[in-house]
CSV table of C-alpha atoms in Angstrom, one decimal:
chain,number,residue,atom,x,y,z
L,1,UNK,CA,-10.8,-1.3,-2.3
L,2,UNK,CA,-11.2,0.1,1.0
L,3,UNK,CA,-9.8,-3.0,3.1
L,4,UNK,CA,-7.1,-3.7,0.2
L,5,UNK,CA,-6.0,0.0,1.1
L,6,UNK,CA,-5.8,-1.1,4.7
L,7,UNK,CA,-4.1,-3.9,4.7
L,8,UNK,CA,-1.6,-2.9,2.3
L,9,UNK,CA,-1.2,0.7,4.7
L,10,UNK,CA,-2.3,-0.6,7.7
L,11,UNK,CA,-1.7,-4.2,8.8
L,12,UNK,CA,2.0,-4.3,10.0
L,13,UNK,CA,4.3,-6.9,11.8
L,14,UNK,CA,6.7,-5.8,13.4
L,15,UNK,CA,6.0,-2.9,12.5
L,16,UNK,CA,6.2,-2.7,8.5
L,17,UNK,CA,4.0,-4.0,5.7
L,18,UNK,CA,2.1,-7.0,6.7
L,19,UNK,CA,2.4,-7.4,2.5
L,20,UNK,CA,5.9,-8.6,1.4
L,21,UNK,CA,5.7,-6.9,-1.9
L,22,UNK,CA,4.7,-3.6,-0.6
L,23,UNK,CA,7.4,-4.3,2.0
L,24,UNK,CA,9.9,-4.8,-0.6
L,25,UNK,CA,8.7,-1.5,-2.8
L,26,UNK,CA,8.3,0.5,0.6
L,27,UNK,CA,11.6,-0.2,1.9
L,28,UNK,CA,13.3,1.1,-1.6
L,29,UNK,CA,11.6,4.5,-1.2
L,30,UNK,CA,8.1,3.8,-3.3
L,31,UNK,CA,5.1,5.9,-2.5
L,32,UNK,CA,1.8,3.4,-2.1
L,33,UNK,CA,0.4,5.4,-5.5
L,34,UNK,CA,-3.2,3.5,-6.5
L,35,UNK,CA,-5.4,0.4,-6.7
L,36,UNK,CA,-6.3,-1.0,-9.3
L,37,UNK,CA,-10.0,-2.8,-9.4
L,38,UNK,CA,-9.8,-5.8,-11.5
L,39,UNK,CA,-6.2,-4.9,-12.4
L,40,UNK,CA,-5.1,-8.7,-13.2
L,41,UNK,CA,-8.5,-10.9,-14.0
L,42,UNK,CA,-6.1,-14.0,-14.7
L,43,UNK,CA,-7.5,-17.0,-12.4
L,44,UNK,CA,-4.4,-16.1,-10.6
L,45,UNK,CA,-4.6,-12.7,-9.8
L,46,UNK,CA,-8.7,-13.6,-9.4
L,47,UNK,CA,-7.5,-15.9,-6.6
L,48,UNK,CA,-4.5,-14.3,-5.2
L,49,UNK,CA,-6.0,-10.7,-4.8
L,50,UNK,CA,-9.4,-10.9,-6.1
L,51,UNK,CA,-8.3,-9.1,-9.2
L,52,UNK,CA,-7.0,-6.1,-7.8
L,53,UNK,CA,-3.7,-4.8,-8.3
L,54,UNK,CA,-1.3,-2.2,-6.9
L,55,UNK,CA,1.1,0.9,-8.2
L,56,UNK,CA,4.3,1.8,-6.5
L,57,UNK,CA,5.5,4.8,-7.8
L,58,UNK,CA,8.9,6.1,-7.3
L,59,UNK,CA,10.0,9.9,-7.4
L,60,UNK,CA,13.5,9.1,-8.2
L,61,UNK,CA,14.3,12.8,-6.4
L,62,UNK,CA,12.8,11.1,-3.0
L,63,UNK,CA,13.2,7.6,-2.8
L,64,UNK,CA,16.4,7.9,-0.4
L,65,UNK,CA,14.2,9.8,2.5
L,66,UNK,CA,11.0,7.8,1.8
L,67,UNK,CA,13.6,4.8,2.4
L,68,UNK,CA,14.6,6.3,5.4
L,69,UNK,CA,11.3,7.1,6.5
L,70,UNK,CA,9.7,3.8,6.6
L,71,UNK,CA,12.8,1.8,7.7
L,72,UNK,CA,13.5,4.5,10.3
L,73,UNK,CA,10.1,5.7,11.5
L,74,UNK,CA,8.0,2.8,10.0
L,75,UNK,CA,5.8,5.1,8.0
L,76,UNK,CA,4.2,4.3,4.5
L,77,UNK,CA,3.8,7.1,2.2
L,78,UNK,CA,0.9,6.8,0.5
L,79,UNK,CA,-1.1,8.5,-2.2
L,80,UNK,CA,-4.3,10.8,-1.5
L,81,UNK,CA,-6.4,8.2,-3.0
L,82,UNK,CA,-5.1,5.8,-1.2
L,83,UNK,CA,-5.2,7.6,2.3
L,84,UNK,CA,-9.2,8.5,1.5
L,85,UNK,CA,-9.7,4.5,1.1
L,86,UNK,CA,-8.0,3.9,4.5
L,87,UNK,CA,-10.0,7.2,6.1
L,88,UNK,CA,-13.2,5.7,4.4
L,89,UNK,CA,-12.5,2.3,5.7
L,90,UNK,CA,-11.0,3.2,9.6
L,91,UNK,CA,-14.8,5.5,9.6
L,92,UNK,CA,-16.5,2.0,8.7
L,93,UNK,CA,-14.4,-0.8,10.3
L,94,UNK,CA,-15.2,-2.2,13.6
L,95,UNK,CA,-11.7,-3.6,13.9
């Protein structure tokens, strides 16, 4: 969970989401809400995330500046769970 949170946070080119679909969902004004362990358990989702699957949630009322925040300033707004998996995993990494 804790690299999952990462990557989908953290890993960037050029400077946005490494991830296309949090790319897509960031750039509309999403907030990076939770992760889901074992969320899809198809063979699928088994082999194209290791089960785990993702919540965007949008806050109709602040889509537009959370928009305007990531394509402007390039930052992802993220739920506190998912910023205490990316503390816990920058405090273990030795990226």
């Amino acid at each position: 969970l804790r690299l999952c949170a990462w990557y989908l946070y953290g890993e960037k080119h050029r400077g946005y989401a490494l991830n296309p679909v949090a790319n897509f969902h960031l750039q509309n004004g999403s907030v990076l809400w939770r992760i889901n362990w074992m969320g899809d358990t198809s063979p699928r989702g088994i082999g194209a995330s290791c089960g785990m699957m993702v919540n965007y949630r949008y806050f109709l009322e602040e889509t537009a500046s959370n928009s305007a925040l990531y394509l402007g300033s390039k930052q992802v707004r993220a739920s506190e769970q998912v910023l205490a998996l990316v503390a816990q995993f920058q405090q273990n990494s030795k990226l």
